[in-house]
Short mmCIF file of C-alpha atoms (C1' of nucleotides) in Angstrom, two decimals:
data_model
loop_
_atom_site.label_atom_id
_atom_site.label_comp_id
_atom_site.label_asym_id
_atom_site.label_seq_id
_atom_site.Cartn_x
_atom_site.Cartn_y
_atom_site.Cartn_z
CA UNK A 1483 0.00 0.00 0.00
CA UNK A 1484 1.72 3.26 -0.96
CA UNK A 1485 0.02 6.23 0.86
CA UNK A 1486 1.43 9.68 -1.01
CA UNK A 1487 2.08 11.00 2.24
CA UNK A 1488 6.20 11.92 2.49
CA UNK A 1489 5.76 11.02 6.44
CA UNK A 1490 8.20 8.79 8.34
CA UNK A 1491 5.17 6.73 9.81
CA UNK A 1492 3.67 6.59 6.68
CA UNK A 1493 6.76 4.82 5.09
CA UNK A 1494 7.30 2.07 8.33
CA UNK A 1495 3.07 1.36 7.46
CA UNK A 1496 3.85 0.96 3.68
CA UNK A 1497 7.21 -1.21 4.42
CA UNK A 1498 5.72 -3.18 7.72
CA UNK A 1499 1.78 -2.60 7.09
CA UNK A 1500 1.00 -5.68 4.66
CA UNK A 1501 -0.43 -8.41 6.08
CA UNK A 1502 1.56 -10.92 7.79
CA UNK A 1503 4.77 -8.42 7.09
CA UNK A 1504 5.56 -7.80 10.80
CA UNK A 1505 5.27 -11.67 11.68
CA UNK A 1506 7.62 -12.17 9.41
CA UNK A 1507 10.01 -9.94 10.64
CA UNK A 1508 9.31 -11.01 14.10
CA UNK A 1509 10.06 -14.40 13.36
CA UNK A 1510 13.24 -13.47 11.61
CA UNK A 1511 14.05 -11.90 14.42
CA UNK A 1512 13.72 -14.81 17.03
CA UNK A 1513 15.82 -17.07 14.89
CA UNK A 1514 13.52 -18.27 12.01
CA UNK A 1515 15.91 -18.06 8.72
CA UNK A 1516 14.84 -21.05 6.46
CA UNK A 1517 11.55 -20.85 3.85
CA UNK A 1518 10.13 -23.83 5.45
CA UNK A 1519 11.10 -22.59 9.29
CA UNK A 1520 8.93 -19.05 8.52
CA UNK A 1521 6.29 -20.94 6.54
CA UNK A 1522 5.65 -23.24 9.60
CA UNK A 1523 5.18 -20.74 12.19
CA UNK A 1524 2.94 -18.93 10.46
CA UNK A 1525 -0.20 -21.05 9.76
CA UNK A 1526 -2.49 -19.66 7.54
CA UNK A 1527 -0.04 -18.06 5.25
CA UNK A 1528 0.29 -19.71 1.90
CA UNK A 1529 3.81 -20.13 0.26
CA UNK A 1530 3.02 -17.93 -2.51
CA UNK A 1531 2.44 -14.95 -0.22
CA UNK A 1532 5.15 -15.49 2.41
CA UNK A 1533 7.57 -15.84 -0.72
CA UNK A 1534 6.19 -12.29 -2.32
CA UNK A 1535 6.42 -11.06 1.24
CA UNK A 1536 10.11 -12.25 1.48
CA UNK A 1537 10.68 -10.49 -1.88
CA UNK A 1538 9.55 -7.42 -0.65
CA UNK A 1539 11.42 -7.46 2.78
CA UNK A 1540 14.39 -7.67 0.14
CA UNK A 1541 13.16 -5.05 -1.46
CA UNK A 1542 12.48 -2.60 0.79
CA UNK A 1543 16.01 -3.42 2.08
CA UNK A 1544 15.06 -5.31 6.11
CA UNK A 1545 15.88 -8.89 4.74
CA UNK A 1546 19.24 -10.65 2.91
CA UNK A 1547 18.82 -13.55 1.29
CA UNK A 1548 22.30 -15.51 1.62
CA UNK A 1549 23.08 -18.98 -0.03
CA UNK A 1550 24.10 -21.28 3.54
CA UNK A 1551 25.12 -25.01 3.32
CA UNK A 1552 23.18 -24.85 0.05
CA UNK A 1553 19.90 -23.66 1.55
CA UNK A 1554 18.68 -19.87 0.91
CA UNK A 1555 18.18 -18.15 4.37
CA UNK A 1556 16.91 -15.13 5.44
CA UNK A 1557 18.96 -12.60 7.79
CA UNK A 1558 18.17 -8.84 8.92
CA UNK A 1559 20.30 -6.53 7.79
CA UNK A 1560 21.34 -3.65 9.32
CA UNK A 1561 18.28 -2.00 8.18
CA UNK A 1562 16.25 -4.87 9.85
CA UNK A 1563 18.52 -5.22 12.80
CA UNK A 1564 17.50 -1.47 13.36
CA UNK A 1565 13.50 -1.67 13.72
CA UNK A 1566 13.90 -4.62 16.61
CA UNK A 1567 13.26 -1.64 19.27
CA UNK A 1568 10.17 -0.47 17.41
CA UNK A 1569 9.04 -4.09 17.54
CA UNK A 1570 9.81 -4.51 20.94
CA UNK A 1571 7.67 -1.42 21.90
CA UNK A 1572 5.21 -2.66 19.97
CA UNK A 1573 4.62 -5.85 21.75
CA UNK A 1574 5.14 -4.31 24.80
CA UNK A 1575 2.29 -1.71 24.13
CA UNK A 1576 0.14 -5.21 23.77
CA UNK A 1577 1.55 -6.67 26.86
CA UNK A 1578 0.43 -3.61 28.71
CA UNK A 1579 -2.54 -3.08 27.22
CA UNK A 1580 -4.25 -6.66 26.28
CA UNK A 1581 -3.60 -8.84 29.13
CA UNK A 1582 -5.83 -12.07 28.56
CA UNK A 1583 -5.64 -16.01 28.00
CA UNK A 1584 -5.37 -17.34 25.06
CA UNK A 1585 -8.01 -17.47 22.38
CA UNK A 1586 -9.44 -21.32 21.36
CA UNK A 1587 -7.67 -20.70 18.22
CA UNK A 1588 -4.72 -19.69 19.32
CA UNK A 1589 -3.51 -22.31 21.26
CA UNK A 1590 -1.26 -24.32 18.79
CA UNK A 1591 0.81 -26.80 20.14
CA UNK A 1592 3.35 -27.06 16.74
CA UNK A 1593 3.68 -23.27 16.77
CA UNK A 1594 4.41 -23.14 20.64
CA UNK A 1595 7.21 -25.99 19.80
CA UNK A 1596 8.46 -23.63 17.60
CA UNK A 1597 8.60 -20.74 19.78
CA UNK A 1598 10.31 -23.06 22.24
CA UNK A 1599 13.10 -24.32 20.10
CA UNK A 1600 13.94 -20.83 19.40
CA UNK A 1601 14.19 -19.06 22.95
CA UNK A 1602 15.97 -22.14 24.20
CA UNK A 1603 18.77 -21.35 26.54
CA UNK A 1604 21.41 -22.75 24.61
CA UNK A 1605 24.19 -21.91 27.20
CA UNK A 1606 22.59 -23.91 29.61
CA UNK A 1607 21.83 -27.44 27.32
CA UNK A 1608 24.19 -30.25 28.63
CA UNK A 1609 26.68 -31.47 26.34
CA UNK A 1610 26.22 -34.19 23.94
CA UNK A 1611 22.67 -35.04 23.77
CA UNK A 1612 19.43 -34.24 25.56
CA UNK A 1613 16.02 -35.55 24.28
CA UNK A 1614 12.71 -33.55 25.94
CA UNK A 1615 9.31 -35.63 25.28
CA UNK A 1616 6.27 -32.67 25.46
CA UNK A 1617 2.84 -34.43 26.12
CA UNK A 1618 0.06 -31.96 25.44
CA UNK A 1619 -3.18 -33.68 26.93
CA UNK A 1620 -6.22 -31.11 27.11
CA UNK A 1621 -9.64 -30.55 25.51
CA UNK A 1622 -8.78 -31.93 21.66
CA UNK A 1623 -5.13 -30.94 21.31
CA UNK A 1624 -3.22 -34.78 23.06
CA UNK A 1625 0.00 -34.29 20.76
CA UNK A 1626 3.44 -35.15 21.48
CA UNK A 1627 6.67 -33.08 20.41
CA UNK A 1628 10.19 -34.42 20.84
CA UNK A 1629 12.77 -31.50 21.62
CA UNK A 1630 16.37 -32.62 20.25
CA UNK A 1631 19.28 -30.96 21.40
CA UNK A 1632 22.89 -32.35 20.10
CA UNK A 1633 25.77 -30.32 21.22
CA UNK A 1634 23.90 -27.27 22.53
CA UNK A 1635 21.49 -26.71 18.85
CA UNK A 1636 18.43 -27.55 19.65
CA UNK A 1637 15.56 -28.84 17.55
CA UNK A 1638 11.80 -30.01 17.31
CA UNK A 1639 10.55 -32.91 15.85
CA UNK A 1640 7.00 -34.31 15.83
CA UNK A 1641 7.86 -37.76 14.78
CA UNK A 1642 9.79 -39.95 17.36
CA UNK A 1643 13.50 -39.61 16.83
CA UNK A 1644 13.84 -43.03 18.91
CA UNK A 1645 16.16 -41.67 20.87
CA UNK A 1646 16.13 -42.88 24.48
CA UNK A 1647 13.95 -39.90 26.55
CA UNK A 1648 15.76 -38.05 28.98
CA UNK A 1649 12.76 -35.95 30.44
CA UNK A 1650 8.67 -35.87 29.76
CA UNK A 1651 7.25 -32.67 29.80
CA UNK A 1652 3.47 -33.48 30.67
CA UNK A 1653 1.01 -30.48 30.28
CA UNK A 1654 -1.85 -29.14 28.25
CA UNK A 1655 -1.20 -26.06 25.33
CA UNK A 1656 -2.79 -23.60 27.20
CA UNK A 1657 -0.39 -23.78 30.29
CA UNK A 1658 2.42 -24.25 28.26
CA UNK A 1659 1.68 -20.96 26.37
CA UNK A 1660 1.03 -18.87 29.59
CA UNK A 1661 4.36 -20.36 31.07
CA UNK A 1662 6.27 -19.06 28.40
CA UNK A 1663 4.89 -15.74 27.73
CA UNK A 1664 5.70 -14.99 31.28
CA UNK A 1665 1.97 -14.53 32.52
CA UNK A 1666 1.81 -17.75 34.82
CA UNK A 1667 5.16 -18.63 37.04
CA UNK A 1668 7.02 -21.98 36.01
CA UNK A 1669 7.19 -22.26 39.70
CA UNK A 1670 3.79 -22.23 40.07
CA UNK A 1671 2.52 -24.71 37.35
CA UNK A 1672 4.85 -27.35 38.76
CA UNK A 1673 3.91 -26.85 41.90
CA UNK A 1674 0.09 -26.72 41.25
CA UNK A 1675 0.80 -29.79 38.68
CA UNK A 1676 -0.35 -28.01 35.53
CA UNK A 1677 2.92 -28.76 34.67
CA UNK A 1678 4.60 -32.74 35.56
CA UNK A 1679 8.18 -33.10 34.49
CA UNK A 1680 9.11 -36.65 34.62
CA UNK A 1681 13.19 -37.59 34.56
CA UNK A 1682 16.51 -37.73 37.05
CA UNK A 1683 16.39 -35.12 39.55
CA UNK A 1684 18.88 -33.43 37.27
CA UNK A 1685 17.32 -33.47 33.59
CA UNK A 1686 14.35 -31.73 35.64
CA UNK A 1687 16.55 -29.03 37.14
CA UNK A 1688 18.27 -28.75 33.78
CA UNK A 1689 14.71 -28.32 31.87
CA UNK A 1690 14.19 -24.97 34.24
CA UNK A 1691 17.16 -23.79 33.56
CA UNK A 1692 17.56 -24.18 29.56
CA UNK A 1693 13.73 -23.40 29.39
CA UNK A 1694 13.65 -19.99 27.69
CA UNK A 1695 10.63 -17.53 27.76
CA UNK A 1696 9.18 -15.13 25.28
CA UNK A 1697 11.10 -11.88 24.59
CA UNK A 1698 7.99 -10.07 26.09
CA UNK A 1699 7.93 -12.19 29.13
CA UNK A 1700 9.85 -9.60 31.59
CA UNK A 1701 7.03 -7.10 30.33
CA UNK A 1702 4.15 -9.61 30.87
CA UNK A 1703 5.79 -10.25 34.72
CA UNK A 1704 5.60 -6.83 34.97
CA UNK A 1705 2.03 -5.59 33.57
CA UNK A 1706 0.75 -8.21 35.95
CA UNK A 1707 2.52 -6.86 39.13
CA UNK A 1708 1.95 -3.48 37.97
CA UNK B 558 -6.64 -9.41 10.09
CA UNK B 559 -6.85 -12.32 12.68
CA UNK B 560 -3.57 -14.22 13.31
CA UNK B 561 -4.02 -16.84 15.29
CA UNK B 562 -1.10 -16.41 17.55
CA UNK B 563 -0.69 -15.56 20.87
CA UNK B 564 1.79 -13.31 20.62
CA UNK B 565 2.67 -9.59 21.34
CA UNK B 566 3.24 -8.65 18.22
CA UNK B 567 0.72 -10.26 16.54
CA UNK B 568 -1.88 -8.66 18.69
CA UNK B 569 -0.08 -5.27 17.68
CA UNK B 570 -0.62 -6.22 13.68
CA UNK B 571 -3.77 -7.51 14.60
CA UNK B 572 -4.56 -3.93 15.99
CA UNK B 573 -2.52 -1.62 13.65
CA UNK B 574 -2.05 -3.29 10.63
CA UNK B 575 -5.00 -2.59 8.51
CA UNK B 576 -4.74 -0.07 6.02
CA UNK B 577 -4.48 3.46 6.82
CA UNK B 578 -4.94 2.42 11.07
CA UNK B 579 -1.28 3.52 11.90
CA UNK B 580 -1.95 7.36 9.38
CA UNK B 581 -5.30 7.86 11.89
CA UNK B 582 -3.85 7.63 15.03
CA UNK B 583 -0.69 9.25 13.83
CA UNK B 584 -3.12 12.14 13.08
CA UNK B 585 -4.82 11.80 16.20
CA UNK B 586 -1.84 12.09 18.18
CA UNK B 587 -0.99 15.47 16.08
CA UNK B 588 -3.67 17.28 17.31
CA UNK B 589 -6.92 15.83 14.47
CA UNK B 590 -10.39 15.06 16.41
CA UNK B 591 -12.87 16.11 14.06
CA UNK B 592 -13.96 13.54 11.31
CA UNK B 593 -13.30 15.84 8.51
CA UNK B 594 -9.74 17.14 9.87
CA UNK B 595 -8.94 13.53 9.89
CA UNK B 596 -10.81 13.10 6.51
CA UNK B 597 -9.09 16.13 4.62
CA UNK B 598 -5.44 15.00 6.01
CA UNK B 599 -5.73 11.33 4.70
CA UNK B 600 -6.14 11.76 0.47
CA UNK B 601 -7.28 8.38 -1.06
CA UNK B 602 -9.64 7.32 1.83
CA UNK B 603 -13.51 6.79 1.49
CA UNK B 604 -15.41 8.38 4.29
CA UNK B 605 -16.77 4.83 4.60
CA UNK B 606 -13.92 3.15 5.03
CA UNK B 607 -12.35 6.00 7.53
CA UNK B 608 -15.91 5.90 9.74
CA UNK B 609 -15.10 1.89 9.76
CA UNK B 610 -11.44 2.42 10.78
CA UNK B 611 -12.62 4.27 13.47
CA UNK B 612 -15.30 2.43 15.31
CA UNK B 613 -12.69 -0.28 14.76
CA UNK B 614 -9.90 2.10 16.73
CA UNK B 615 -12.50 2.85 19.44
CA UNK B 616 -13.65 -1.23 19.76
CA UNK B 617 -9.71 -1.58 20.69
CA UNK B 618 -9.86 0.58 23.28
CA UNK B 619 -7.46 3.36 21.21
CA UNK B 620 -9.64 6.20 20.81
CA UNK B 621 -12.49 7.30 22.62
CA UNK B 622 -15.62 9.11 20.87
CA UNK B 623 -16.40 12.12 22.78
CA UNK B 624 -19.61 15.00 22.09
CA UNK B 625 -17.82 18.34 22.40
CA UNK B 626 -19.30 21.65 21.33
CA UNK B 627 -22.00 19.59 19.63
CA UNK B 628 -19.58 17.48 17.60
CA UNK B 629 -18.06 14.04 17.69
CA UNK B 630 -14.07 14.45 18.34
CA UNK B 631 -11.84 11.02 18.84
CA UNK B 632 -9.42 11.54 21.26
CA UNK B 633 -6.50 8.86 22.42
CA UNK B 634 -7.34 6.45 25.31
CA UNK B 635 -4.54 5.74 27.82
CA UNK B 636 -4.23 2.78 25.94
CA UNK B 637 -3.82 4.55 22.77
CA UNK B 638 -1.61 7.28 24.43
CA UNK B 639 0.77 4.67 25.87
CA UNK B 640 1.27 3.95 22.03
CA UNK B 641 2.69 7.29 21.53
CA UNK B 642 6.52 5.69 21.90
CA UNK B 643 6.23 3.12 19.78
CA UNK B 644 4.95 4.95 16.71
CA UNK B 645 7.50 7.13 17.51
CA UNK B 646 10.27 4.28 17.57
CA UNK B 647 8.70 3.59 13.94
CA UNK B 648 9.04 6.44 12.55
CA UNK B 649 12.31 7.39 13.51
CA UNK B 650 13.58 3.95 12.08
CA UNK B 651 11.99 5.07 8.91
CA UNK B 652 14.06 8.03 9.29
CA UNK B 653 16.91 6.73 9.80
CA UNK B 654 16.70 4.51 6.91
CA UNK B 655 14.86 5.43 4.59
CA UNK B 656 15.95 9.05 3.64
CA UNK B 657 15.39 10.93 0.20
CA UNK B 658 13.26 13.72 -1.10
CA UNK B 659 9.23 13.35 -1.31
CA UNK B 660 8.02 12.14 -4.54
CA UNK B 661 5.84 13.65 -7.26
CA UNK B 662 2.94 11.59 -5.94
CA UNK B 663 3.69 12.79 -1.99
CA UNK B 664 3.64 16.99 -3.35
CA UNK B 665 0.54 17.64 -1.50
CA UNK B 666 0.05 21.48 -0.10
CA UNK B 667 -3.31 20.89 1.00
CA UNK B 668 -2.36 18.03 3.35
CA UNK B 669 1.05 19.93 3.97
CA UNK B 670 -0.43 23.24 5.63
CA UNK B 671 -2.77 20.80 7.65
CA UNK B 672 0.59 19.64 8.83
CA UNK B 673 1.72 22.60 9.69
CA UNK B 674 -1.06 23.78 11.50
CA UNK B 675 -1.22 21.23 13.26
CA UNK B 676 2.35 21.63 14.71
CA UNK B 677 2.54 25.27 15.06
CA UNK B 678 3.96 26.79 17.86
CA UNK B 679 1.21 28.58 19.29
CA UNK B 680 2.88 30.01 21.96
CA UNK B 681 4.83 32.14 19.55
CA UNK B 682 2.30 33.38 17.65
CA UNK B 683 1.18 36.88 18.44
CA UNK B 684 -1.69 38.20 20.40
CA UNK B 685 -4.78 38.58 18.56
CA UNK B 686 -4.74 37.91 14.67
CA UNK B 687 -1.94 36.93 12.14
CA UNK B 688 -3.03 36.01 8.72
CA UNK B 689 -0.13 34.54 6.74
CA UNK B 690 -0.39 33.72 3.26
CA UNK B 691 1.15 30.77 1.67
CA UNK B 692 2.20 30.43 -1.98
CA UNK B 693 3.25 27.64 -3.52
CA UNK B 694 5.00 28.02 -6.71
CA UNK B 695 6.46 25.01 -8.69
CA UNK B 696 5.76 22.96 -11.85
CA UNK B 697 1.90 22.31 -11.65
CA UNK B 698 0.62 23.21 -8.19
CA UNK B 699 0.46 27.01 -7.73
CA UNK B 700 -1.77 27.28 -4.64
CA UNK B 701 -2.68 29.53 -2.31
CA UNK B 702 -3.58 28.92 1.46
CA UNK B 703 -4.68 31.18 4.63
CA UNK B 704 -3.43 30.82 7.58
CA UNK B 705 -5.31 32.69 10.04
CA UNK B 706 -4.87 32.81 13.74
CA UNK B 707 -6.79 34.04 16.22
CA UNK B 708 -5.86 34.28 20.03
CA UNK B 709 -2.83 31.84 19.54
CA UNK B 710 -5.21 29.23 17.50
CA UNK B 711 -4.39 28.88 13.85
CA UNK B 712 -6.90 27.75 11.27
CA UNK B 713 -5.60 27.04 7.71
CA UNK B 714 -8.37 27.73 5.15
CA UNK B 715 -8.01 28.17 1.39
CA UNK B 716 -10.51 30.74 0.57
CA UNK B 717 -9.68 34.07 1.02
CA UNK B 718 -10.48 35.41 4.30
CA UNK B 719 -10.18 38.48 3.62
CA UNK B 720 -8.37 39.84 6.20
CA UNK B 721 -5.53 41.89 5.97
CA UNK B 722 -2.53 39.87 5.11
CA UNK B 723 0.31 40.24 7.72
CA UNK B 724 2.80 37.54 6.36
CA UNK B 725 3.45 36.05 2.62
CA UNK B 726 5.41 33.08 2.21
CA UNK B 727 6.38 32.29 -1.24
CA UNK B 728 7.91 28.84 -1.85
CA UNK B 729 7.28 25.61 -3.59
CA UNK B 730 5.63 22.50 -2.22
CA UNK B 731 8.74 20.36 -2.15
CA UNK B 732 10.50 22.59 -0.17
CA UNK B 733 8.57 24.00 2.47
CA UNK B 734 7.81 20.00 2.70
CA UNK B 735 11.63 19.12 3.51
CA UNK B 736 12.02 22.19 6.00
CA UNK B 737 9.20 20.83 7.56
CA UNK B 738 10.28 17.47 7.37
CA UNK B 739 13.76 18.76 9.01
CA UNK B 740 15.86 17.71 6.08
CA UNK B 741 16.59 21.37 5.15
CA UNK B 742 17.48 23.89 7.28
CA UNK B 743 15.03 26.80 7.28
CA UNK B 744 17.42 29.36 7.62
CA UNK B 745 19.57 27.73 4.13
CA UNK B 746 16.43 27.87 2.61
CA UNK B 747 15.81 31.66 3.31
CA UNK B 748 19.91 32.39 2.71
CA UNK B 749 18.72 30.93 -1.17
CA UNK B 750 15.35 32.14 -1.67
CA UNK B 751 13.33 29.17 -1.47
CA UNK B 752 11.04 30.44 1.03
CA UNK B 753 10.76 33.93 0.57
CA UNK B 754 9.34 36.36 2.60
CA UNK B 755 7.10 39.04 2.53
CA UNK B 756 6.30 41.09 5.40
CA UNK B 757 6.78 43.84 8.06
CA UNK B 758 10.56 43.19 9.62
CA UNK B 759 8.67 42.09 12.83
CA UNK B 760 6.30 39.44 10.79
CA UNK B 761 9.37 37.94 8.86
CA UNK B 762 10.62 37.25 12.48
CA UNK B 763 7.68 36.50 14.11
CA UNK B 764 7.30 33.52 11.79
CA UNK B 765 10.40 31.96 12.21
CA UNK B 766 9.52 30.99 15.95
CA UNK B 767 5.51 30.07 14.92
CA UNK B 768 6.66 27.52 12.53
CA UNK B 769 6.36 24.55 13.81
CA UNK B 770 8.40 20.91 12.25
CA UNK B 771 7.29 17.37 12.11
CA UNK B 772 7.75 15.39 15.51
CA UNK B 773 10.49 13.66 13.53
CA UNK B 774 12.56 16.54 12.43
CA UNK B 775 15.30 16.25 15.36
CA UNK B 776 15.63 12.94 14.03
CA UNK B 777 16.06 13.95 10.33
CA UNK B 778 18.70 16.25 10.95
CA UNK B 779 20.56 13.99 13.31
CA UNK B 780 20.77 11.08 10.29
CA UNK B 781 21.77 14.12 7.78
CA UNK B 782 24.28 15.19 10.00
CA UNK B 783 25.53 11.73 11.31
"C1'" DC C 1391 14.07 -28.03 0.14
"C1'" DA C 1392 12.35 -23.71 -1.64
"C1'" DG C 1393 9.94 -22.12 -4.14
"C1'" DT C 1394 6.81 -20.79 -8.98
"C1'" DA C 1395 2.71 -20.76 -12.52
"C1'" DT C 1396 -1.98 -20.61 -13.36
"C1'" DC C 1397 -6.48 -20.18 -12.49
"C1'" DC C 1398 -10.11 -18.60 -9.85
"C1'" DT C 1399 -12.67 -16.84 -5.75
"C1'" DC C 1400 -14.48 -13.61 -2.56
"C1'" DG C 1401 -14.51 -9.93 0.34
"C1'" DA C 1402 -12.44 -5.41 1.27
"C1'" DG C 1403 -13.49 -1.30 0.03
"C1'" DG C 1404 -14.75 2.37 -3.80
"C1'" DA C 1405 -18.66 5.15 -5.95
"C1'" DT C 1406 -22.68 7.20 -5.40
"C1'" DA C 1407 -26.47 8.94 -3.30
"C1'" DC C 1408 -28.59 9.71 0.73
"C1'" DT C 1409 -29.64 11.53 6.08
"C1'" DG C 1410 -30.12 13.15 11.17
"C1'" DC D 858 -21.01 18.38 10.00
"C1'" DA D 859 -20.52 13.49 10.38
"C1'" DG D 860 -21.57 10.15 8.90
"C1'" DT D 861 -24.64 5.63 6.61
"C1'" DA D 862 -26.84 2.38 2.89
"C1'" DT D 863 -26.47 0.04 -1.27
"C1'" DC D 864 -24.50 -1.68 -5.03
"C1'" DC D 865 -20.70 -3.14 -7.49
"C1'" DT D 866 -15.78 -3.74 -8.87
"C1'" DC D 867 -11.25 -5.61 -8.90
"C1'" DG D 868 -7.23 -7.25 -7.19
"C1'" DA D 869 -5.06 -9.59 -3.27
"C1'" DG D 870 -4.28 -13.84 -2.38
"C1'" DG D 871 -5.98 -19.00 -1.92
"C1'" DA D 872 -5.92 -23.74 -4.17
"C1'" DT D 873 -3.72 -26.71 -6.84
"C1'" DA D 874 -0.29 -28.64 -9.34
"C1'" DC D 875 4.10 -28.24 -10.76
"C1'" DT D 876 9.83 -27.69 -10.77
"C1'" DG D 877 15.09 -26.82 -10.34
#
DNA sequence: CAGTATCCTCGAGGATACTG
DNA sequence: CAGTATCCTCGAGGATACTG
């Protein structure tokens, strides 16, 4: 959408403004750099839009395409790198402003996965291998996600790697979600139950400490304290 | 546009990212209420689509429809307020990044003296009247506006008022847009004559201190200069 | 794995005329 | 002055099938 309006808001609408353009970014952001990585954390888009939308970020100059280990990814540029404050105080405004639970259809246990995988503290992974089980019992959603970390890079899969199961993660979407966008205490869903963690005494201190939350958890903490 | 995802910034998108959303409260915050102030400063729009965009800002807690002399004015929430930084972190990225003069299509005087009556610095106006008359010269738009204040509140209007004419500035669209826009300095631009002028010694000073830039003209000159 | 080509749908929003 | 009602258009983007 071009406006005709030479107006510094008016060009970050035209640039950031199209549908699913600021997801995008956002998920570049958080670590999402592969065509298939973006396309599966954002369901509903259809390839043929998130590629135009790619093309554009290009264009407009907020996304590089590189050739990596064969495979075209996506990186911020400088230009990119630049907006992440405007996109923090974005989300925060929502933090602030639209506390709330989850809607029905946005609790999305592949998508939280995702989220997951990517906020991981890598730092505090063991060494070598670590293999998470997350059981997702609730309403409809009883799915099961494996988390795979080998030397500190950690990844999802949804089909059972067969490798042998270091810690179960037991818990329903909902919880989950809350957990990690900071608006319900880890603490406090393992001690109510909400969420069971089932391992050696140490994979189940480990999971709290390589855990990682959303980048707007600190803010959520805070609205509800506030 | 619904997203699905529970996520800061998709609420955000979800909020801001329909067409012409981010340009209304942007013109909200600058000091537009009145449905055809917002109208006349947004070219392009349907008065359908602008009443929609509305309710739609008020149903998300932004604005707030208030009666006030017998009119409907939309005003910024706390909510929509507590925006105010990020839109401002938005458009100084675009600042930052995205310099370069206006284009043909973004030559607009009309929308431009709304702009600058909006940010005038009333405080430095004088005491009873001042009618300033703006000309633009340039290749097709040779306009004329009024603008007239009264008791440190300036109205721009583009019929003659009539009144005796205290003040003529002669310039072209383009630049009276970039002084505004803080990409040219207004003093260079009276050094070459493109503002002129036109005016008791007093008047010619006077309007120097009225004049009023664009929230984001610190910004501009700090990317020109660094 | 990372897209593209083609066809087709449907709903956002424009045009126009109207109103308290 | 601040909108609304109605009809209609058209283009963004979905579905599907395909490819280097």
């Amino acid at each position: 959408m071009r406006y005709g309006q030479y107006c510094p808001v008016a060009k970050a609408a035209e640039v950031l403004g199209e549908r699913w353009t600021l997801l995008i970014v956002r998920d570049v952001m958080e670590g999402a750099h592969r065509f298939n990585d973006l396309y599966a954390g954002l369901p509903g888009i259809s390839r043929t839009l998130l590629s135009g939308r790619l093309r554009q970020l290009v264009g407009d100059g907020l996304l590089e395409r590189r050739e990596a280990n064969g495979h075209p990814e996506y990186w911020l540029t400088p230009l990119g790198l630049d907006l992440q404050p405007a996109v923090f105080a974005l989300g925060e405004w929502a933090v602030r402003n639209y506390g709330g639970d989850p809607g029905r259809d946005e609790l999305n246990p592949e998508v939280l996965m995702l989220w997951i995988e990517r906020h991981v503290n890598r730092d505090a992974l063991p060494d070598g291998r670590l293999v998470a089980r997350f059981e997702f019992r609730g309403s409809r959603q009883h799915t099961r996600a494996w988390l795979v970390s080998q030397d500190h890079s950690p990844r999802v899969c949804h089909d059972d790697p067969r490798f042998e199961v270091d810690l179960v993660v037991a818990s329903d979407v909902r919880t989950l979600h809350l957990v990690f966008a900071g608006r319900l205490a880890m603490s406090a869903a393992l001690r109510e139950g909400s969420i069971a963690l089932e391992g050696t005494m140490q994979a189940r201190r480990s999971f709290t400490r390589w855990f990682g939350y959303s980048p707007f958890a600190t803010a959520a903490r805070e609205a509800l304290a506030g």
